[in-house]
Short mmCIF file of C-alpha atoms and ligand atoms in Angstrom, two decimals:
data_model
loop_
_atom_site.label_atom_id
_atom_site.label_comp_id
_atom_site.label_asym_id
_atom_site.label_seq_id
_atom_site.Cartn_x
_atom_site.Cartn_y
_atom_site.Cartn_z
CA UNK A 108 89.17 -44.04 -143.72
CA UNK A 109 91.17 -40.79 -143.82
CA UNK A 110 91.59 -38.86 -140.57
CA UNK A 111 89.39 -35.81 -139.95
CA UNK A 112 92.38 -33.50 -140.53
CA UNK A 113 92.78 -34.93 -144.01
CA UNK A 114 89.07 -34.62 -144.75
CA UNK A 115 89.13 -30.94 -143.69
CA UNK A 116 91.80 -30.37 -146.34
CA UNK A 117 90.66 -32.71 -149.10
CA UNK A 118 86.85 -32.67 -149.24
CA UNK A 119 86.09 -30.60 -152.32
CA UNK A 120 83.38 -29.81 -154.88
CA UNK A 121 83.71 -31.73 -158.09
CA UNK A 122 86.44 -30.23 -160.27
CA UNK A 123 85.08 -28.21 -163.23
CA UNK A 124 86.39 -28.42 -166.82
CA UNK A 125 88.89 -25.67 -165.95
CA UNK A 126 90.79 -28.19 -163.78
CA UNK A 127 91.20 -25.73 -160.92
CA UNK A 128 93.07 -26.91 -157.83
CA UNK A 129 91.42 -24.72 -155.20
CA UNK A 130 87.60 -24.64 -155.09
CA UNK A 131 86.17 -21.81 -157.20
CA UNK A 132 83.73 -19.32 -155.70
CA UNK A 133 80.19 -20.16 -156.82
CA UNK A 134 78.91 -16.62 -156.50
CA UNK A 135 75.51 -17.18 -158.08
CA UNK A 136 71.99 -16.68 -156.73
CA UNK A 137 70.40 -19.36 -158.86
CA UNK A 138 71.19 -22.36 -161.08
CA UNK A 139 70.12 -23.26 -164.64
CA UNK A 140 68.19 -26.22 -166.00
CA UNK A 141 68.37 -27.71 -169.47
CA UNK A 142 64.62 -28.23 -169.68
CA UNK A 143 61.36 -28.00 -167.77
CA UNK A 144 61.41 -31.67 -166.83
CA UNK A 145 64.74 -31.32 -164.96
CA UNK A 146 63.50 -28.17 -163.28
CA UNK A 147 60.25 -29.87 -162.26
CA UNK A 148 62.16 -32.80 -160.79
CA UNK A 149 64.41 -30.50 -158.76
CA UNK A 150 61.45 -28.59 -157.33
CA UNK A 151 59.69 -31.86 -156.56
CA UNK A 152 62.75 -32.99 -154.55
CA UNK A 153 63.22 -35.89 -156.97
CA UNK A 154 66.79 -34.77 -157.74
CA UNK A 155 69.29 -32.88 -155.60
CA UNK A 156 70.18 -30.38 -158.32
CA UNK A 157 70.87 -26.88 -157.00
CA UNK A 158 67.95 -24.50 -157.50
CA UNK A 159 68.61 -21.30 -155.61
CA UNK A 160 71.36 -20.30 -153.15
CA UNK A 161 68.90 -19.80 -150.31
CA UNK A 162 68.38 -23.59 -150.53
CA UNK A 163 71.83 -24.83 -151.51
CA UNK A 164 75.07 -23.83 -153.23
CA UNK A 165 78.07 -26.03 -154.07
CA UNK A 166 80.58 -23.98 -152.05
CA UNK A 167 78.22 -23.86 -149.06
CA UNK A 168 77.76 -27.63 -149.39
CA UNK A 169 81.54 -28.13 -149.37
CA UNK A 170 81.74 -26.26 -146.06
CA UNK A 171 78.84 -28.34 -144.67
CA UNK A 172 80.44 -31.61 -145.85
CA UNK A 173 83.69 -30.73 -144.12
CA UNK A 174 81.85 -29.85 -140.90
CA UNK A 175 79.92 -33.13 -141.04
CA UNK A 176 83.22 -34.98 -141.46
CA UNK A 177 84.80 -33.13 -138.52
CA UNK A 178 81.83 -33.60 -136.20
CA UNK A 179 81.08 -37.12 -137.43
CA UNK A 180 77.55 -36.02 -138.35
CA UNK A 181 75.08 -37.36 -140.90
CA UNK A 182 73.95 -34.03 -142.35
CA UNK A 183 74.11 -30.27 -141.90
CA UNK A 184 72.85 -26.84 -142.90
CA UNK A 185 74.96 -23.67 -142.96
CA UNK A 186 73.61 -20.29 -141.89
CA UNK A 187 74.51 -16.61 -142.08
CA UNK A 188 75.64 -16.47 -138.45
CA UNK A 189 75.95 -18.60 -135.35
CA UNK A 190 72.75 -17.11 -133.97
CA UNK A 191 70.72 -18.09 -137.02
CA UNK A 192 72.00 -21.66 -136.58
CA UNK A 193 70.92 -21.59 -132.92
CA UNK A 194 67.56 -19.97 -133.72
CA UNK A 195 66.88 -22.29 -136.67
CA UNK A 196 67.58 -25.36 -134.54
CA UNK A 197 65.03 -24.12 -131.96
CA UNK A 198 62.26 -22.96 -134.27
CA UNK A 199 62.37 -25.91 -136.66
CA UNK A 200 62.06 -28.50 -133.91
CA UNK A 201 59.94 -26.96 -131.14
CA UNK A 202 56.35 -25.80 -131.04
CA UNK A 203 53.92 -24.11 -128.68
CA UNK A 204 53.74 -26.01 -125.39
CA UNK A 205 57.25 -27.48 -125.61
CA UNK A 206 59.93 -26.85 -123.00
CA UNK A 207 63.63 -26.15 -123.53
CA UNK A 208 65.98 -27.13 -120.71
CA UNK A 209 69.29 -25.31 -120.78
CA UNK A 210 72.31 -24.42 -118.72
CA UNK A 211 72.29 -20.84 -117.42
CA UNK A 212 75.94 -20.24 -118.42
CA UNK A 213 75.24 -19.42 -122.02
CA UNK A 214 76.16 -16.97 -124.79
CA UNK A 215 74.40 -13.60 -124.26
CA UNK A 216 72.34 -13.55 -127.48
CA UNK A 217 71.33 -17.19 -127.01
CA UNK A 218 70.03 -16.28 -123.55
CA UNK A 219 68.02 -13.45 -125.13
CA UNK A 220 66.49 -15.80 -127.73
CA UNK A 221 65.60 -18.40 -125.09
CA UNK A 222 64.29 -16.10 -122.38
CA UNK A 223 62.71 -13.28 -124.41
CA UNK A 224 61.62 -14.68 -127.78
CA UNK A 225 60.83 -18.38 -127.27
CA UNK A 226 58.15 -17.59 -124.64
CA UNK A 227 56.41 -15.31 -127.18
CA UNK A 228 55.80 -18.44 -129.25
CA UNK A 229 54.58 -20.43 -126.27
CA UNK A 230 57.83 -22.31 -125.75
CA UNK A 231 58.79 -22.57 -122.08
CA UNK A 232 62.34 -22.66 -120.79
CA UNK A 233 64.22 -23.33 -117.57
CA UNK A 234 67.88 -23.45 -116.64
CA UNK A 235 70.12 -25.52 -114.41
CA UNK A 236 73.52 -24.25 -113.25
CA UNK A 237 76.77 -25.40 -114.89
CA UNK A 238 77.64 -27.58 -111.89
CA UNK A 239 74.28 -29.40 -111.92
CA UNK A 240 74.56 -33.11 -111.13
CA UNK A 241 72.80 -35.92 -112.99
CA UNK A 242 70.07 -35.76 -110.33
CA UNK A 243 69.65 -32.02 -110.89
CA UNK A 244 69.28 -32.50 -114.65
CA UNK A 245 66.80 -35.35 -114.09
CA UNK A 246 64.78 -33.22 -111.67
CA UNK A 247 64.60 -30.34 -114.16
CA UNK A 248 63.05 -32.45 -116.90
CA UNK A 249 59.33 -31.89 -117.50
CA UNK A 250 56.87 -34.06 -119.42
CA UNK A 251 57.00 -31.50 -122.25
CA UNK A 252 60.81 -31.09 -122.37
CA UNK A 253 61.66 -31.29 -126.04
CA UNK A 254 65.27 -30.13 -126.14
CA UNK A 255 68.33 -29.91 -123.90
CA UNK A 256 70.64 -27.12 -125.00
CA UNK A 257 74.08 -26.23 -123.67
CA UNK A 258 77.58 -24.96 -124.42
CA UNK A 259 80.82 -26.41 -123.10
CA UNK A 260 83.22 -24.87 -122.28
CA UNK A 261 80.83 -22.03 -121.47
CA UNK A 262 81.28 -18.44 -122.53
CA UNK A 263 82.82 -16.60 -120.77
CA UNK A 264 83.17 -18.53 -117.49
CA UNK A 265 84.78 -21.66 -119.03
CA UNK A 266 82.70 -24.11 -117.04
CA UNK A 267 82.97 -27.60 -118.45
CA UNK A 268 79.76 -29.68 -118.60
CA UNK A 269 79.82 -33.46 -118.68
CA UNK A 270 78.55 -34.35 -122.16
CA UNK A 271 78.44 -38.07 -121.45
CA UNK A 272 76.26 -37.63 -118.36
CA UNK A 273 73.86 -35.11 -119.94
CA UNK A 274 73.73 -37.15 -123.15
CA UNK A 275 72.65 -40.15 -121.06
CA UNK A 276 69.85 -38.15 -119.42
CA UNK A 277 68.65 -36.84 -122.79
CA UNK A 278 68.60 -40.29 -124.31
CA UNK A 279 66.77 -41.83 -121.37
CA UNK A 280 63.94 -39.31 -121.75
CA UNK A 281 64.01 -39.19 -125.55
CA UNK A 282 64.89 -35.49 -125.62
CA UNK A 283 66.78 -33.77 -128.46
CA UNK A 284 70.31 -33.00 -127.21
CA UNK A 285 71.69 -29.85 -128.88
CA UNK A 286 75.25 -28.68 -128.13
CA UNK A 287 76.92 -25.39 -129.07
CA UNK A 288 80.48 -26.57 -129.81
CA UNK A 289 81.83 -23.12 -130.69
CA UNK A 290 84.43 -22.85 -127.92
CA UNK A 291 86.02 -26.27 -128.27
CA UNK A 292 85.73 -26.76 -132.06
CA UNK A 293 85.51 -30.30 -133.45
CA UNK A 294 89.32 -30.51 -133.23
CA UNK A 295 89.04 -30.63 -129.45
CA UNK A 296 85.61 -32.14 -128.82
CA UNK A 297 82.98 -34.09 -130.77
CA UNK A 298 79.69 -33.95 -128.83
CA UNK A 299 78.00 -36.51 -131.12
CA UNK A 300 80.27 -39.17 -129.64
CA UNK A 301 78.56 -38.45 -126.28
CA UNK A 302 75.02 -38.61 -127.58
CA UNK A 303 74.40 -35.13 -129.01
CA UNK A 304 71.73 -35.18 -131.73
CA UNK A 305 72.67 -31.73 -132.99
CA UNK A 306 75.80 -29.59 -132.86
CA UNK A 307 75.62 -25.87 -133.60
CA UNK A 308 78.52 -23.54 -134.31
CA UNK A 309 79.27 -19.92 -134.69
CA UNK A 310 81.68 -20.25 -137.64
CA UNK A 311 82.54 -16.60 -137.00
CA UNK A 312 84.88 -17.63 -134.21
CA UNK A 313 87.56 -20.34 -134.42
CA UNK A 314 86.27 -21.93 -137.63
CA UNK A 315 87.05 -18.77 -139.60
CA UNK A 316 89.73 -18.00 -137.07
CA UNK A 317 90.85 -14.82 -138.74
CA UNK A 318 88.09 -12.38 -137.83
CA UNK A 319 86.77 -11.94 -141.35
CA UNK A 320 83.27 -13.33 -141.90
CA UNK A 321 80.09 -14.24 -140.04
CA UNK A 322 78.72 -17.71 -140.43
CA UNK A 323 77.06 -20.59 -138.64
CA UNK A 324 76.31 -24.24 -139.12
CA UNK A 325 74.20 -26.95 -137.54
CA UNK A 326 75.04 -30.61 -138.07
CA UNK A 327 73.59 -33.84 -136.70
CA UNK A 328 70.91 -36.45 -137.25
CA UNK A 329 69.55 -36.53 -140.77
CA UNK A 330 65.87 -36.36 -139.87
CA UNK A 331 66.40 -33.35 -137.57
CA UNK A 332 68.58 -31.52 -140.10
CA UNK A 333 65.88 -32.08 -142.73
CA UNK A 334 63.43 -30.08 -140.56
CA UNK A 335 66.01 -27.35 -139.95
CA UNK A 336 66.79 -27.19 -143.67
CA UNK A 337 63.10 -26.85 -144.57
CA UNK A 338 62.61 -24.14 -141.93
CA UNK A 339 65.71 -22.21 -143.01
CA UNK A 340 65.17 -22.51 -146.74
CA UNK A 341 61.78 -20.86 -146.26
CA UNK A 342 62.80 -18.24 -143.71
CA UNK A 343 66.08 -17.24 -145.34
CA UNK A 344 69.17 -17.26 -143.06
CA UNK A 345 71.33 -18.92 -145.75
CA UNK A 346 75.12 -18.65 -145.59
CA UNK A 347 76.56 -16.42 -148.31
CA UNK A 348 78.56 -18.40 -150.93
CA UNK A 349 81.44 -15.96 -150.47
CA UNK A 350 81.56 -16.54 -146.71
CA UNK A 351 81.30 -20.29 -147.30
CA UNK A 352 84.32 -20.12 -149.61
CA UNK A 353 86.32 -18.28 -146.94
CA UNK A 354 85.17 -20.67 -144.20
CA UNK A 355 85.86 -23.82 -146.17
CA UNK A 356 89.45 -22.69 -146.79
CA UNK A 357 89.73 -21.85 -143.08
CA UNK A 358 88.86 -25.42 -142.12
CA UNK A 359 91.97 -26.62 -143.96
CA UNK A 360 94.10 -24.94 -141.29
CA UNK A 361 91.79 -25.46 -138.29
CA UNK A 362 93.76 -28.30 -136.77
CA UNK A 363 97.15 -26.59 -136.81
CA UNK A 364 95.65 -23.30 -135.68
CA UNK A 365 93.80 -24.85 -132.73
CA UNK A 366 96.88 -26.76 -131.64
CA UNK A 367 98.84 -23.50 -131.41
CA UNK A 368 95.95 -21.49 -129.89
CA UNK A 369 95.65 -24.17 -127.19
CA UNK A 370 99.38 -24.45 -126.46
CA UNK A 371 99.68 -20.65 -126.27
CA UNK A 372 96.64 -20.53 -123.96
CA UNK A 373 98.07 -23.20 -121.66
CA UNK A 374 101.40 -21.31 -121.52
CA UNK A 375 99.63 -18.04 -120.61
CA UNK A 376 97.45 -19.78 -118.01
CA UNK A 377 100.39 -21.42 -116.26
CA UNK A 378 102.35 -18.17 -116.26
CA UNK A 379 99.50 -16.09 -114.82
CA UNK A 380 97.83 -18.52 -112.44
CA UNK A 381 99.71 -17.34 -109.35
CA UNK A 382 100.03 -13.66 -110.33
CA UNK A 383 99.56 -11.30 -107.38
CA UNK A 384 96.94 -9.13 -109.14
CA UNK A 385 94.81 -12.14 -110.10
CA UNK A 386 92.48 -13.79 -107.59
CA UNK A 387 91.51 -16.75 -109.78
CA UNK A 388 92.20 -18.01 -113.27
CA UNK A 389 90.40 -20.62 -115.34
CA UNK A 390 91.56 -22.78 -118.20
CA UNK A 391 90.03 -26.24 -118.81
CA UNK A 392 93.41 -28.01 -119.00
CA UNK A 393 94.81 -26.54 -115.76
CA UNK A 394 94.68 -29.01 -112.87
CA UNK A 395 93.11 -26.32 -110.68
CA UNK A 396 90.04 -26.14 -112.96
CA UNK A 397 87.03 -27.47 -110.99
CA UNK A 398 86.02 -29.78 -113.85
CA UNK A 399 89.56 -30.71 -114.96
CA UNK A 400 88.76 -34.44 -114.99
CA UNK A 401 85.73 -33.94 -117.25
CA UNK A 402 87.72 -31.63 -119.54
CA UNK A 403 90.43 -34.29 -119.85
CA UNK A 404 87.81 -36.95 -120.56
CA UNK A 405 85.97 -35.19 -123.36
CA UNK A 406 88.45 -32.68 -124.82
CA UNK A 407 91.65 -33.26 -126.76
CA UNK A 408 92.96 -29.79 -125.89
CA UNK A 409 91.84 -26.99 -123.58
CA UNK A 410 90.86 -24.53 -126.34
CA UNK A 411 92.03 -20.97 -126.90
CA UNK A 412 90.20 -19.01 -124.20
CA UNK A 413 91.51 -18.14 -120.74
CA UNK A 414 89.64 -16.13 -118.15
CA UNK A 415 90.70 -14.59 -114.89
CA UNK A 416 89.40 -12.39 -112.10
CA UNK A 417 91.30 -9.26 -111.13
CA UNK A 418 91.56 -8.60 -107.41
CA UNK A 419 90.71 -4.94 -108.00
CA UNK A 420 87.27 -5.63 -109.56
CA UNK A 421 85.58 -3.34 -112.07
CA UNK A 422 88.09 -0.49 -111.76
CA UNK A 423 91.09 -2.76 -112.21
CA UNK A 424 89.33 -4.38 -115.17
CA UNK A 425 88.96 -1.04 -116.94
CA UNK A 426 92.57 -0.06 -116.17
CA UNK A 427 93.83 -3.42 -117.38
CA UNK A 428 92.04 -3.14 -120.71
CA UNK A 429 93.10 0.47 -121.21
CA UNK A 430 96.76 -0.44 -120.54
CA UNK A 431 97.03 -3.20 -123.14
CA UNK A 432 99.31 -2.23 -126.00
CA UNK A 433 99.00 -5.18 -128.37
CA UNK A 434 95.90 -7.18 -127.43
CA UNK A 435 92.78 -5.93 -129.19
CA UNK A 436 89.67 -4.65 -127.46
CA UNK A 437 86.97 -6.04 -129.68
CA UNK A 438 83.77 -8.05 -129.37
CA UNK A 439 84.99 -11.09 -131.28
CA UNK A 440 86.96 -14.14 -130.16
CA UNK A 441 88.73 -16.93 -131.96
CA UNK A 442 91.06 -14.79 -134.07
CA UNK A 443 94.75 -15.03 -135.01
CA UNK A 444 95.03 -11.81 -132.99
CA UNK A 445 94.77 -12.03 -129.22
CA UNK A 446 91.72 -10.27 -127.82
CA UNK A 447 90.84 -9.10 -124.32
CA UNK A 448 87.29 -8.44 -123.21
CA UNK A 449 85.29 -7.50 -120.15
CA UNK A 450 81.99 -9.44 -120.24
CA UNK A 451 80.23 -7.57 -117.42
CA UNK A 452 80.22 -4.30 -119.37
CA UNK A 453 79.86 -5.73 -122.89
CA UNK A 454 78.62 -9.16 -124.03
CA UNK A 455 76.67 -9.90 -120.86
CA UNK A 456 75.60 -6.36 -119.98
CA UNK A 457 71.94 -7.20 -120.77
CA UNK A 458 71.79 -9.73 -117.94
CA UNK A 459 70.75 -8.50 -114.52
CA UNK A 460 73.39 -8.30 -111.79
CA UNK A 461 71.86 -11.41 -110.18
CA UNK A 462 71.86 -13.34 -113.46
CA UNK A 463 75.50 -12.40 -114.03
CA UNK A 464 76.39 -13.53 -110.53
CA UNK A 465 74.60 -16.84 -111.09
CA UNK A 466 76.94 -17.60 -113.99
CA UNK A 467 80.09 -16.27 -112.28
CA UNK A 468 80.45 -13.13 -114.37
CA UNK A 469 82.03 -10.98 -111.73
CA UNK A 470 82.93 -7.28 -112.18
CA UNK A 471 86.66 -8.00 -112.55
CA UNK A 472 86.36 -10.92 -114.98
CA UNK A 473 88.67 -10.66 -118.00
CA UNK A 474 88.41 -13.02 -120.95
CA UNK A 475 91.41 -13.53 -123.19
CA UNK A 476 91.04 -15.15 -126.61
CA UNK A 477 94.61 -16.26 -127.12
CA UNK A 478 95.88 -15.65 -130.65
CA UNK A 479 98.73 -16.89 -132.80
CA UNK A 480 101.26 -14.18 -131.97
CA UNK A 481 104.39 -15.49 -130.22
CA UNK A 482 103.33 -16.69 -126.78
CA UNK A 483 105.90 -14.52 -124.99
CA UNK A 484 104.70 -11.36 -126.71
CA UNK A 485 101.11 -12.11 -125.66
CA UNK A 486 102.21 -12.80 -122.08
CA UNK A 487 104.41 -9.70 -121.91
CA UNK A 488 101.57 -7.42 -122.98
CA UNK A 489 99.29 -8.93 -120.31
CA UNK A 490 102.03 -8.64 -117.67
CA UNK A 491 102.77 -4.97 -118.37
CA UNK A 492 99.02 -4.17 -118.25
CA UNK A 493 98.69 -6.03 -114.92
CA UNK A 494 101.50 -3.82 -113.55
CA UNK A 495 99.28 -0.79 -114.16
CA UNK A 496 96.11 -2.00 -112.46
C1 PLP B 128 79.54 -15.87 -130.91
C2 PLP B 128 78.81 -17.01 -130.37
C3 PLP B 128 77.54 -17.35 -130.86
C4 PLP B 128 76.83 -16.53 -131.92
O1 PLP B 128 77.48 -16.56 -133.15
P1 PLP B 128 77.40 -15.36 -134.22
O2 PLP B 128 78.19 -15.89 -135.37
O3 PLP B 128 78.01 -14.16 -133.58
O4 PLP B 128 75.96 -15.15 -134.54
C5 PLP B 128 76.91 -18.47 -130.33
N1 PLP B 128 77.49 -19.20 -129.35
C6 PLP B 128 78.70 -18.90 -128.85
C7 PLP B 128 79.28 -19.75 -127.78
C8 PLP B 128 79.40 -17.80 -129.33
O5 PLP B 128 80.60 -17.50 -128.81
#
């Protein structure tokens, strides 16, 4: 069996008569049939011929096949964005009266979907904190708990949750275990090995890795993906064939990119950890990280995100961002270009002060998505900005 790195490079749509080397772009809304019988069979699900690009497309399928290989999953469906993957995985599998159990340290828009929109459809939710023990997770389970949903490492606080422990709890109670693996990527962490039934991704981040396109994907157990596929093919959040073409090429370089992102991030973390303007710094592969042992157990590298707290709080945070000369101020993460952000005033501004505090988003918290520039240039820009705040 080839390694996952090889599969990410070599999985490809069947070569056409033109004998192309790189996969062509199948920019077509629909597909032709030779006769009514073939068309009937496709619509009756008796063949897997492509019908319409809201249902399937060869380039989109190539991206899905690579993601299934990387995550060691049976099947998948690709979506227009990470949020449509998250939303599709909720709506296809839960109904009125069900309960979703999550961790409160969660991506801002996911929190909005869970806390504002799911209840409108009669789906209850509750959260446990990132440092919840096995007992805490057990105690939070209700008779109607249908899904456990979490991210690890979390955004932006970089808490690491124990996938093995939570996977065990989910299995014991026969609950769907759904993991957002956006921050780690399958090159660092494969949640299915710890019992996840579903893995969702924002492909917009590290999978693209170059800040170009939006995309999402959900992979996992065949019978669950079938439901998600049927929900999505009717409701319409399909991934664009163009974005799929970009994303599939991106996966060919994912392993080498993530290796460098992670080594740059570790270098920056070690250099800044004791800086006089910083009160605390978090990176999963630093020994000082509160869940270092869990990170080492379930991750092959610490990922590309570092966060730290400035002693000067909100004011220092603003000054720091305004003093950066190279790092970009932008909402994205997981780019070749290093990015600095201030969650309290941007991505997590919709949370109340108390909710932010509960997930450790303090006023002076800075999140750095470490890029592929030379590590010393990234560090030097951060250092000169720290001088000014
Ligand atoms: C960005 C992000 C999402 C949402 O993805 P989009 O592609 O922006 O819709 C979901 N989860 C995490 C952890 C993210 O960082």
